[in-house]
């Protein structure tokens, strides 16, 4: 990581310099205030010294002028002014005292002393001059105050005055100039300090903007991008050892960690979406991402467990569906075969019913014929004269009855065959054919009875034919034989009626059997259709199970260790 001074340290240094500059500025301000006070005081003292020096000198000059005016004019007011200055005003003494109070040098004091001595030397001369004026000797007085000695003293005093004023002015001026230079220096340093403070503050602003505000704004923008989920946004700030640099490094580290987590989660979820469940969730997640890691691990474990169970179940369902499909196909085939057999049986029963209907019709015809025969036999008793014709009719009727007997035998034979077939089919039908077996037995019984009756009728007709053949020779016996014939005819009529009733009952039973077979055929058809649908459903279930198996096999699961 690049080395860089901390913002806090840099800010501390710059602010420290600024504070020091401000402290220096405050100190300079105080110094400037003191120097300004001293400069003002120096100017005041200079003015006061000059004023008091002039007061001192003016006092001496005032005494000289007044004594000379008194000597020249003799006016009393000049005399009074002179002594008023000496005794009352005392400007020379007050001026010297004021200068001493303000402060003067020893050289200046020596010069004042010299001027005082010279002035004191003039006092006797001025006394003499005033005494001469009072004595009326004006000339003598003028000689004192305008004499060579007095003028020489005045000249010396004026020279000392000029030198004193020059020295005093030079000294005070030097003090004022020195204080002025100090004041200007302090003012310059103050301005310099202000410039330094302003520069440092400007530098702080620039540094704060460049090293704090701009990075903070960039960090804010980057964090806004991160908060919106954009981890690929460009972030040009480089990390360093400063606080902002460390913050930048934290953001880079955060983006790296988030990208790592997102990449890891994306790769794991992509592999899971592609069916790879044989994954291992690492332990490199930190902080608030640990629950996500744990949740992914739990999801993966749950999916492996659930898909393993689904895989096992799919295999079991596939195996069961295969067996179910096989059984359904067998059942469907059996149902179709059963439906075909039932249809054939129904067709046979329909044909048998038709034949029984014919038998019933023939039995009715036979009954009619038998009734007619009985009538003829009864008429034969009354019309023996017509015996030949009657015998002819009986012969014809016997031939017809022989045909009918033949038909009855055929019907009986066919009925017996149908009864046998029905018994066979009933045996094939099992439990469902029990009722049909009973009907078959009844039909067979009726067939047997029909056969027996046919045999009986055959025997009777054969006897009648023999009797008709021997009718001529047996005419005498016709009456008695005819009675037997009537009785036989009566029995035949009864038997034929029984045959007709049995045929009628057989026909009704066959109709019921036909209706039952039709119902059975409908049920068998329904069963066959249901079996076919079941087979189709089982096949579809098998296909779905295979698809489920293929779908589950997409997932690569963990091996049980």
Coordinates of C-alpha atoms in Angstrom, one line a residue:
X1 CA 0.0 0.0 0.0
X2 CA 1.3 3.4 -0.9
X3 CA 2.6 5.5 2.0
X4 CA 0.8 8.8 2.5
X5 CA 0.5 11.2 5.4
X6 CA -2.8 10.9 7.2
X7 CA -5.4 13.6 6.6
X8 CA -5.7 14.1 10.4
X9 CA -1.9 14.5 10.7
X10 CA -1.8 16.9 7.8
X11 CA -4.8 18.8 9.1
X12 CA -3.2 18.9 12.5
X13 CA 0.0 20.3 11.2
X14 CA -1.6 22.9 9.0
X15 CA -4.1 23.9 11.6
X16 CA -1.2 24.0 14.1
X17 CA 0.7 26.3 11.9
X18 CA -2.4 28.4 11.4
X19 CA -3.0 28.5 15.1
X20 CA 0.6 29.4 15.7
X21 CA 0.3 32.1 13.1
X22 CA -2.8 33.4 14.7
X23 CA -1.1 33.3 18.1
X24 CA 1.8 35.2 16.6
X25 CA -0.7 37.6 15.0
X26 CA -2.3 38.1 18.4
X27 CA 1.1 38.6 20.0
X28 CA 2.0 41.0 17.2
X29 CA -1.3 42.8 17.6
X30 CA -0.6 43.2 21.3
X31 CA 3.0 44.3 20.5
X32 CA 1.6 46.7 17.9
X33 CA -0.8 48.0 20.4
X34 CA 2.0 48.6 22.9
X35 CA 4.3 50.1 20.3
X36 CA 1.4 52.3 19.1
X37 CA 0.9 53.4 22.7
X38 CA 4.6 54.0 23.0
X39 CA 4.7 55.9 19.7
X40 CA 1.7 58.0 20.7
X41 CA 3.4 58.6 24.1
X42 CA 6.7 59.4 22.3
X43 CA 4.9 61.9 20.1
X44 CA 3.1 63.4 23.1
X45 CA 6.4 63.6 25.0
X46 CA 8.2 65.1 22.1
X47 CA 5.5 67.7 21.8
X48 CA 5.5 68.2 25.5
X49 CA 9.2 68.5 25.8
X50 CA 9.3 70.9 22.9
X51 CA 6.5 72.9 24.4
X52 CA 8.1 73.0 27.8
X53 CA 11.5 73.8 26.3
X54 CA 9.9 76.6 24.5
X55 CA 8.1 77.6 27.7
X56 CA 11.4 77.6 29.5
X57 CA 13.1 79.5 26.8
X58 CA 10.2 81.8 26.2
X59 CA 10.2 82.6 30.0
X60 CA 13.8 83.6 29.8
X61 CA 13.1 85.7 26.6
X62 CA 10.0 87.2 28.2
X63 CA 12.1 88.4 31.2
X64 CA 14.7 89.9 28.9
X65 CA 12.0 91.6 26.8
X66 CA 10.2 92.9 29.8
X67 CA 13.3 94.3 31.4
X68 CA 14.5 95.9 28.2
X69 CA 11.0 97.4 27.7
X70 CA 11.0 98.7 31.2
X71 CA 14.5 100.1 30.6
X72 CA 13.4 101.7 27.4
X73 CA 10.0 103.0 28.5
X74 CA 10.1 103.1 32.2
X75 CA 6.5 101.8 32.3
X76 CA 5.6 100.1 35.5
X77 CA 3.6 97.4 33.8
X78 CA 6.8 95.9 32.3
X79 CA 8.3 95.9 35.8
X80 CA 5.3 94.2 37.2
X81 CA 5.2 91.6 34.3
X82 CA 8.9 90.9 35.0
X83 CA 8.4 90.1 38.7
X84 CA 5.1 88.4 38.0
X85 CA 7.0 86.0 35.8
X86 CA 9.8 85.6 38.3
X87 CA 7.6 85.2 41.4
X88 CA 4.2 83.9 40.2
X89 CA 4.3 82.4 36.7
X90 CA 7.7 80.8 36.9
X91 CA 7.5 79.5 33.4
X92 CA 11.2 78.7 33.3
X93 CA 11.0 76.6 36.5
X94 CA 7.8 74.9 35.5
X95 CA 9.1 74.2 32.0
X96 CA 12.2 72.6 33.5
X97 CA 10.2 70.6 36.0
X98 CA 7.8 69.4 33.3
X99 CA 10.7 68.4 31.1
X100 CA 12.4 66.6 34.0
X101 CA 9.1 64.9 34.7
X102 CA 8.8 63.7 31.1
X103 CA 12.4 62.7 31.0
X104 CA 15.5 64.3 29.7
X105 CA 19.0 63.2 29.3
X106 CA 21.9 64.3 31.4
X107 CA 23.3 66.2 28.5
X108 CA 20.0 68.0 28.1
X109 CA 20.0 68.7 31.8
X110 CA 23.5 70.1 31.7
X111 CA 22.4 72.4 28.9
X112 CA 19.4 73.5 31.0
X113 CA 21.7 74.1 33.9
X114 CA 24.0 76.1 31.7
X115 CA 21.1 78.2 30.4
X116 CA 19.9 78.7 34.0
X117 CA 23.4 79.7 35.1
X118 CA 23.6 82.2 32.2
X119 CA 20.1 83.5 33.1
X120 CA 21.1 83.8 36.7
X121 CA 24.1 85.9 35.7
X122 CA 21.8 88.3 33.9
X123 CA 19.7 88.8 37.1
X124 CA 22.1 91.3 38.7
X125 CA 22.4 93.2 35.5
X126 CA 18.6 93.3 35.2
X127 CA 18.3 94.4 38.9
X128 CA 20.7 97.2 38.3
X129 CA 18.9 98.2 35.1
X130 CA 15.5 98.3 36.9
X131 CA 17.0 100.2 39.8
X132 CA 18.4 102.7 37.4
X133 CA 15.0 103.1 35.7
X134 CA 13.4 103.6 39.0
X135 CA 16.1 106.1 39.8
X136 CA 15.4 107.8 36.5
X137 CA 18.7 106.8 35.0
X138 CA 17.3 105.4 31.8
X139 CA 20.6 105.4 29.9
X140 CA 22.4 103.4 32.5
X141 CA 19.6 101.0 32.5
X142 CA 19.7 100.7 28.8
X143 CA 23.5 100.2 29.1
X144 CA 22.9 97.2 31.4
X145 CA 20.3 95.5 29.3
X146 CA 21.9 96.3 25.9
X147 CA 25.4 96.2 27.1
X148 CA 28.1 93.8 25.8
X149 CA 28.0 91.5 28.8
X150 CA 24.2 91.2 28.7
X151 CA 24.2 90.6 24.9
X152 CA 26.9 88.1 25.2
X153 CA 25.0 86.2 27.8
X154 CA 21.8 86.4 25.7
X155 CA 23.8 85.2 22.7
X156 CA 25.1 82.2 24.6
X157 CA 21.7 81.5 26.0
X158 CA 20.2 81.6 22.5
X159 CA 22.9 79.4 21.2
X160 CA 22.2 76.9 24.0
X161 CA 18.5 77.2 23.3
X162 CA 19.0 76.3 19.6
X163 CA 21.4 73.5 20.5
X164 CA 19.0 72.2 23.2
X165 CA 16.0 72.4 20.9
X166 CA 18.0 70.7 18.1
X167 CA 19.3 67.9 20.4
X168 CA 15.9 67.5 22.0
X169 CA 14.1 67.3 18.7
X170 CA 16.7 65.0 17.3
X171 CA 16.5 62.6 20.3
X172 CA 12.7 62.6 20.4
X173 CA 12.5 62.3 16.7
X174 CA 14.9 59.3 16.8
X175 CA 12.7 57.7 19.5
X176 CA 9.6 58.4 17.4
X177 CA 11.2 57.0 14.3
X178 CA 12.5 54.0 16.1
X179 CA 9.0 53.3 17.5
X180 CA 7.6 54.0 14.1
X181 CA 9.9 51.4 12.5
X182 CA 9.0 48.9 15.2
X183 CA 5.3 49.7 14.6
X184 CA 5.8 49.3 10.8
X185 CA 7.7 46.1 11.4
X186 CA 5.1 44.7 13.6
X187 CA 2.4 45.8 11.2
X188 CA 4.3 44.1 8.4
X189 CA 4.7 40.9 10.5
X190 CA 1.0 41.1 11.3
X191 CA 0.1 41.4 7.6
X192 CA 2.6 38.6 6.9
X193 CA 0.9 36.5 9.6
X194 CA -2.5 37.2 8.1
X195 CA -1.2 36.3 4.7
X196 CA 0.3 33.1 6.1
X197 CA -3.0 32.3 7.9
X198 CA -5.0 33.0 4.8
X199 CA -2.6 31.0 2.7
X200 CA -2.7 28.1 5.2
X201 CA -6.5 28.3 5.3
X202 CA -6.6 28.3 1.5
X203 CA -4.1 25.4 1.5
X204 CA -6.3 23.6 4.0
X205 CA -9.3 24.3 1.8
X206 CA -7.5 23.0 -1.3
X207 CA -6.1 20.0 0.5
X208 CA -9.5 19.3 2.1
X209 CA -11.2 19.6 -1.3
X210 CA -8.6 17.5 -3.0
X211 CA -7.8 14.9 -0.4
X212 CA -11.1 14.8 1.6
X213 CA -14.1 16.3 -0.2
X214 CA -13.3 14.8 -3.7
X215 CA -12.5 11.3 -2.3
X216 CA -15.5 11.5 0.0
X217 CA -17.7 12.5 -3.0
X218 CA -16.2 9.6 -5.0
X219 CA -16.7 7.3 -2.1
X220 CA -20.3 8.5 -1.8
X221 CA -20.9 7.9 -5.5
X222 CA -19.3 4.5 -5.3
X223 CA -21.3 3.5 -2.2
X224 CA -24.4 4.7 -4.1
X225 CA -23.5 2.3 -7.0
X226 CA -22.8 -0.5 -4.5
X227 CA -26.1 0.2 -2.8
X228 CA -27.8 -0.2 -6.2
X229 CA -26.0 -3.5 -6.8
X230 CA -23.5 -2.2 -9.4
X231 CA -20.2 -3.7 -8.2
X232 CA -18.5 -3.1 -11.6
X233 CA -18.7 0.7 -11.5
X234 CA -15.3 2.3 -12.1
X235 CA -13.5 3.4 -8.9
X236 CA -10.3 5.2 -9.7
X237 CA -9.2 6.1 -6.2
X238 CA -6.1 4.3 -5.0
X239 CA -5.6 3.2 -1.5
X240 CA -2.9 4.5 0.8
X241 CA -2.0 4.7 4.5
X242 CA -4.1 7.8 5.0
X243 CA -7.6 7.7 6.5
X244 CA -9.3 8.3 3.1
X245 CA -6.9 5.8 1.6
X246 CA -7.8 3.3 4.2
X247 CA -11.5 4.0 3.5
X248 CA -10.9 3.5 -0.2
X249 CA -9.1 0.3 0.6
X250 CA -12.1 -0.8 2.7
X251 CA -14.4 -0.1 -0.3
X252 CA -12.1 -2.0 -2.7
X253 CA -12.0 -4.8 -0.2
X254 CA -15.8 -4.7 0.2
X255 CA -16.3 -4.9 -3.6
X256 CA -13.8 -7.7 -3.8
X257 CA -15.6 -9.6 -1.1
X258 CA -19.0 -8.9 -2.5
X259 CA -17.9 -10.0 -6.0
X260 CA -16.3 -13.1 -4.5
X261 CA -19.5 -14.0 -2.7
X262 CA -21.7 -13.2 -5.7
X263 CA -19.4 -15.2 -8.0
X264 CA -19.4 -18.1 -5.6
X265 CA -23.2 -18.0 -5.2
X266 CA -23.8 -17.5 -8.9
X267 CA -21.5 -20.5 -9.8
X268 CA -23.1 -22.7 -7.2
X269 CA -26.6 -21.8 -8.3
X270 CA -25.7 -22.2 -12.0
X271 CA -24.3 -25.7 -11.3
X272 CA -27.4 -26.5 -9.2
X273 CA -29.6 -25.2 -12.1
X274 CA -27.6 -27.5 -14.5
X275 CA -28.4 -30.5 -12.2
X276 CA -25.0 -30.7 -10.3
X277 CA -25.9 -31.2 -6.7
X278 CA -22.6 -32.8 -5.8
X279 CA -21.2 -29.5 -4.5
X280 CA -19.4 -28.4 -1.4
X281 CA -20.1 -25.0 0.2
X282 CA -16.9 -23.5 1.5
X283 CA -16.2 -21.9 4.8
X284 CA -14.7 -18.6 3.6
X285 CA -17.8 -16.4 4.2
X286 CA -17.6 -13.8 6.9
X287 CA -19.9 -11.6 9.0
X288 CA -23.5 -11.2 7.9
X289 CA -22.8 -13.5 4.9
X290 CA -22.5 -16.6 7.1
X291 CA -26.3 -17.1 7.2
X292 CA -26.3 -17.1 3.4
X293 CA -23.6 -19.7 3.4
X294 CA -25.5 -21.8 5.9
X295 CA -28.7 -21.4 4.0
X296 CA -27.0 -22.5 0.7
X297 CA -25.5 -25.5 2.6
X298 CA -29.0 -26.4 4.0
X299 CA -30.7 -25.9 0.6
X300 CA -28.1 -28.1 -1.1
X301 CA -28.4 -30.8 1.6
X302 CA -32.2 -30.7 1.4
X303 CA -32.2 -30.9 -2.4
X304 CA -29.8 -33.8 -2.3
X305 CA -31.9 -35.6 0.3
X306 CA -35.2 -34.8 -1.5
X307 CA -33.9 -35.7 -5.0
X308 CA -32.4 -38.9 -3.6
X309 CA -35.8 -39.8 -2.2
X310 CA -37.5 -38.8 -5.5
X311 CA -35.0 -40.9 -7.4
X312 CA -35.7 -44.0 -5.3
X313 CA -39.4 -43.3 -5.5
X314 CA -39.2 -42.8 -9.3
X315 CA -37.4 -46.1 -9.7
X316 CA -40.1 -47.8 -7.6
X317 CA -42.9 -46.0 -9.4
X318 CA -41.3 -47.0 -12.8
X319 CA -41.0 -50.6 -11.7
X320 CA -44.6 -50.7 -10.4
X321 CA -45.9 -48.9 -13.5
X322 CA -44.1 -51.4 -15.7
X323 CA -45.7 -54.3 -13.9
X324 CA -49.1 -52.4 -13.9
X325 CA -48.7 -51.8 -17.6
X326 CA -47.9 -55.5 -18.2
X327 CA -50.9 -56.6 -16.1
X328 CA -53.1 -54.0 -17.8
X329 CA -52.1 -55.3 -21.2
X330 CA -52.8 -58.9 -20.1
X331 CA -56.1 -57.8 -18.6
X332 CA -56.9 -55.8 -21.7
X333 CA -56.1 -58.8 -23.9
X334 CA -58.2 -61.1 -21.7
X335 CA -61.1 -58.6 -21.7
X336 CA -60.9 -58.3 -25.5
X337 CA -60.9 -62.1 -25.8
X338 CA -63.7 -62.4 -23.3
X339 CA -65.7 -59.8 -25.2
X340 CA -65.1 -61.7 -28.4
X341 CA -66.2 -65.0 -26.8
X342 CA -69.2 -63.4 -25.3
X343 CA -70.1 -62.0 -28.7
X344 CA -69.8 -65.4 -30.3
X345 CA -71.9 -66.9 -27.5
X346 CA -74.5 -64.2 -27.9
X347 CA -74.6 -64.9 -31.6
X348 CA -75.0 -68.6 -30.9
X349 CA -77.8 -67.9 -28.4
X350 CA -79.4 -65.6 -30.9
X351 CA -79.3 -68.4 -33.5
X352 CA -80.6 -70.9 -31.0
X353 CA -83.4 -68.5 -30.1
X354 CA -84.3 -68.3 -33.7
X355 CA -84.4 -72.0 -34.1
X356 CA -86.5 -72.4 -30.9
X357 CA -88.9 -69.8 -32.3
X358 CA -89.2 -72.0 -35.4
X359 CA -89.6 -75.1 -33.2
X360 CA -92.4 -73.3 -31.2
X361 CA -94.1 -72.4 -34.5
X362 CA -93.8 -76.0 -35.8
X363 CA -95.2 -77.3 -32.4
X364 CA -98.2 -75.0 -32.9
X365 CA -98.7 -76.4 -36.4
X366 CA -98.3 -79.9 -35.1
X367 CA -100.9 -79.2 -32.4
X368 CA -103.3 -77.9 -35.0
X369 CA -102.6 -81.0 -37.2
X370 CA -103.1 -83.2 -34.2
X371 CA -106.4 -81.5 -33.4
X372 CA -107.5 -81.9 -37.0
X373 CA -106.5 -85.6 -36.9
X374 CA -108.6 -86.1 -33.8
X375 CA -111.5 -84.4 -35.5
X376 CA -111.1 -86.7 -38.5
X377 CA -110.9 -89.7 -36.2
X378 CA -114.0 -88.6 -34.5
X379 CA -115.6 -88.1 -37.9
X380 CA -114.4 -91.5 -38.9
X381 CA -116.7 -93.0 -36.4
X382 CA -119.6 -91.2 -38.0
X383 CA -118.5 -91.6 -41.6
X384 CA -117.3 -95.1 -42.0
X385 CA -118.7 -94.9 -45.5
X386 CA -116.0 -92.4 -46.3
X387 CA -113.3 -94.7 -44.9
X388 CA -111.4 -95.0 -48.1
X389 CA -111.2 -91.3 -48.5
X390 CA -110.6 -90.8 -44.9
X391 CA -107.8 -93.5 -45.0
X392 CA -106.4 -91.6 -48.0
X393 CA -106.5 -88.4 -45.9
X394 CA -105.1 -90.2 -43.0
X395 CA -102.3 -91.6 -45.2
X396 CA -101.5 -88.1 -46.4
X397 CA -101.8 -86.8 -42.9
X398 CA -99.5 -89.6 -41.7
X399 CA -97.0 -88.7 -44.4
X400 CA -97.2 -85.1 -43.3
X401 CA -96.9 -86.1 -39.7
X402 CA -93.9 -88.2 -40.6
X403 CA -92.3 -85.0 -42.0
X404 CA -93.2 -83.1 -38.9
X405 CA -91.8 -85.9 -36.8
X406 CA -88.6 -85.6 -38.8
X407 CA -88.6 -81.9 -38.2
X408 CA -89.2 -82.4 -34.5
X409 CA -86.3 -84.9 -34.4
X410 CA -84.1 -82.4 -36.2
X411 CA -85.2 -79.7 -33.8
X412 CA -84.6 -82.0 -30.9
X413 CA -81.2 -82.9 -32.2
X414 CA -80.3 -79.3 -32.9
X415 CA -81.6 -78.3 -29.5
X416 CA -79.6 -81.0 -27.8
X417 CA -76.5 -79.7 -29.7
X418 CA -77.2 -76.2 -28.6
X419 CA -77.7 -77.3 -25.0
X420 CA -74.4 -79.1 -25.2
X421 CA -72.7 -75.9 -26.6
X422 CA -74.4 -73.8 -24.0
X423 CA -73.2 -76.1 -21.3
X424 CA -69.7 -75.9 -22.7
X425 CA -69.9 -72.1 -22.8
X426 CA -71.4 -72.0 -19.3
X427 CA -68.5 -74.1 -18.1
X428 CA -66.1 -71.6 -19.8
X429 CA -67.9 -68.6 -18.2
X430 CA -67.3 -70.0 -14.8
X431 CA -69.3 -68.3 -12.0
X432 CA -70.9 -65.9 -14.5
X433 CA -72.3 -68.8 -16.5
X434 CA -74.0 -70.7 -13.7
X435 CA -77.5 -69.3 -14.6
X436 CA -76.8 -70.1 -18.2
X437 CA -75.8 -73.7 -17.3
X438 CA -79.2 -74.1 -15.6
X439 CA -80.9 -72.8 -18.8
X440 CA -78.7 -75.2 -20.9
X441 CA -79.8 -78.1 -18.7
X442 CA -83.4 -77.2 -19.1
X443 CA -83.0 -76.9 -22.9
X444 CA -81.3 -80.3 -23.0
X445 CA -84.1 -81.7 -20.9
X446 CA -86.7 -80.3 -23.2
X447 CA -84.7 -81.6 -26.2
X448 CA -84.7 -85.1 -24.6
X449 CA -88.4 -84.9 -24.0
X450 CA -89.0 -83.7 -27.6
X451 CA -87.0 -86.6 -28.9
X452 CA -88.9 -89.1 -26.7
X453 CA -92.2 -87.6 -27.8
X454 CA -91.1 -87.7 -31.4
X455 CA -90.2 -91.4 -31.0
X456 CA -93.6 -92.0 -29.5
X457 CA -95.4 -90.2 -32.3
X458 CA -93.3 -92.0 -34.8
X459 CA -94.4 -95.3 -33.4
X460 CA -98.0 -94.2 -33.3
X461 CA -97.9 -93.1 -36.9
X462 CA -96.2 -96.3 -38.0
X463 CA -98.9 -98.2 -36.3
X464 CA -101.6 -96.0 -38.0
X465 CA -99.9 -96.7 -41.4
X466 CA -99.9 -100.4 -40.8
X467 CA -103.4 -100.2 -39.6
X468 CA -104.3 -98.1 -42.8
X469 CA -102.6 -100.7 -44.9
X470 CA -104.6 -103.3 -43.3
X471 CA -107.7 -101.1 -43.1
X472 CA -109.6 -103.0 -45.6
X473 CA -109.1 -106.3 -43.8
X474 CA -109.5 -104.7 -40.5
X475 CA -112.6 -102.7 -41.1
X476 CA -114.4 -104.8 -38.6
X477 CA -111.9 -103.9 -36.0
X478 CA -112.1 -100.2 -37.0
X479 CA -114.4 -99.2 -34.3
X480 CA -112.3 -100.6 -31.5
X481 CA -109.1 -99.6 -33.2
X482 CA -110.5 -96.2 -33.9
X483 CA -111.2 -95.8 -30.2
X484 CA -107.5 -96.6 -29.6
X485 CA -106.6 -94.2 -32.3
X486 CA -108.7 -91.5 -30.7
X487 CA -107.1 -92.3 -27.4
X488 CA -103.6 -92.1 -29.1
X489 CA -104.6 -89.0 -30.8
X490 CA -105.7 -87.5 -27.5
X491 CA -102.4 -88.5 -26.0
X492 CA -100.6 -87.1 -29.0
X493 CA -102.5 -83.9 -28.8
X494 CA -101.6 -83.7 -25.1
X495 CA -98.0 -84.4 -25.9
X496 CA -97.9 -81.9 -28.7
X497 CA -99.5 -79.3 -26.4
X498 CA -96.8 -80.1 -23.9
X499 CA -94.2 -79.8 -26.6
X500 CA -95.7 -76.5 -27.6
X501 CA -95.7 -75.3 -24.0
X502 CA -92.2 -76.5 -23.5
X503 CA -91.1 -74.8 -26.8
X504 CA -92.8 -71.6 -25.7
X505 CA -91.1 -71.8 -22.3
X506 CA -87.8 -72.6 -24.0
X507 CA -88.3 -69.6 -26.3
X508 CA -89.0 -67.3 -23.3
X509 CA -86.0 -68.7 -21.5
X510 CA -83.8 -68.2 -24.5
X511 CA -85.1 -64.6 -24.9
X512 CA -84.2 -64.0 -21.2
X513 CA -80.9 -65.7 -21.8
X514 CA -80.4 -63.5 -24.8
X515 CA -81.2 -60.4 -22.8
X516 CA -78.8 -61.5 -20.0
X517 CA -76.1 -62.3 -22.6
X518 CA -76.6 -58.8 -24.1
X519 CA -76.2 -57.3 -20.6
X520 CA -73.1 -59.5 -20.1
X521 CA -71.8 -58.5 -23.5
X522 CA -72.3 -54.8 -22.5
X523 CA -70.5 -55.3 -19.2
X524 CA -67.7 -57.2 -20.9
X525 CA -67.5 -54.5 -23.6
X526 CA -67.3 -51.9 -20.8
X527 CA -64.7 -54.0 -19.0
X528 CA -62.8 -54.3 -22.2
X529 CA -62.9 -50.6 -22.8
X530 CA -62.0 -49.9 -19.2
X531 CA -59.1 -52.4 -19.4
X532 CA -57.9 -50.7 -22.6
X533 CA -58.1 -47.3 -20.9
X534 CA -56.3 -48.8 -17.9
X535 CA -53.7 -50.2 -20.1
X536 CA -53.3 -46.9 -21.9
X537 CA -53.1 -45.1 -18.5
X538 CA -50.6 -47.6 -17.2
X539 CA -48.6 -47.1 -20.4
X540 CA -48.8 -43.3 -19.9
X541 CA -47.9 -43.7 -16.3
X542 CA -44.9 -45.8 -17.3
X543 CA -43.9 -43.1 -19.8
X544 CA -44.3 -40.4 -17.2
X545 CA -42.3 -42.5 -14.7
X546 CA -39.5 -43.0 -17.3
X547 CA -39.5 -39.2 -17.9
X548 CA -39.4 -38.6 -14.2
X549 CA -36.5 -41.0 -13.9
X550 CA -34.7 -39.2 -16.8
X551 CA -35.4 -35.8 -15.2
X552 CA -34.2 -37.0 -11.8
X553 CA -31.1 -38.5 -13.4
X554 CA -30.2 -35.0 -14.7
X555 CA -29.1 -34.2 -11.2
X556 CA -25.7 -35.4 -10.2
X557 CA -26.3 -36.1 -6.5
X558 CA -23.8 -36.7 -3.7
X559 CA -22.7 -40.3 -3.2
X560 CA -23.7 -41.7 0.2
X561 CA -20.5 -42.1 2.1

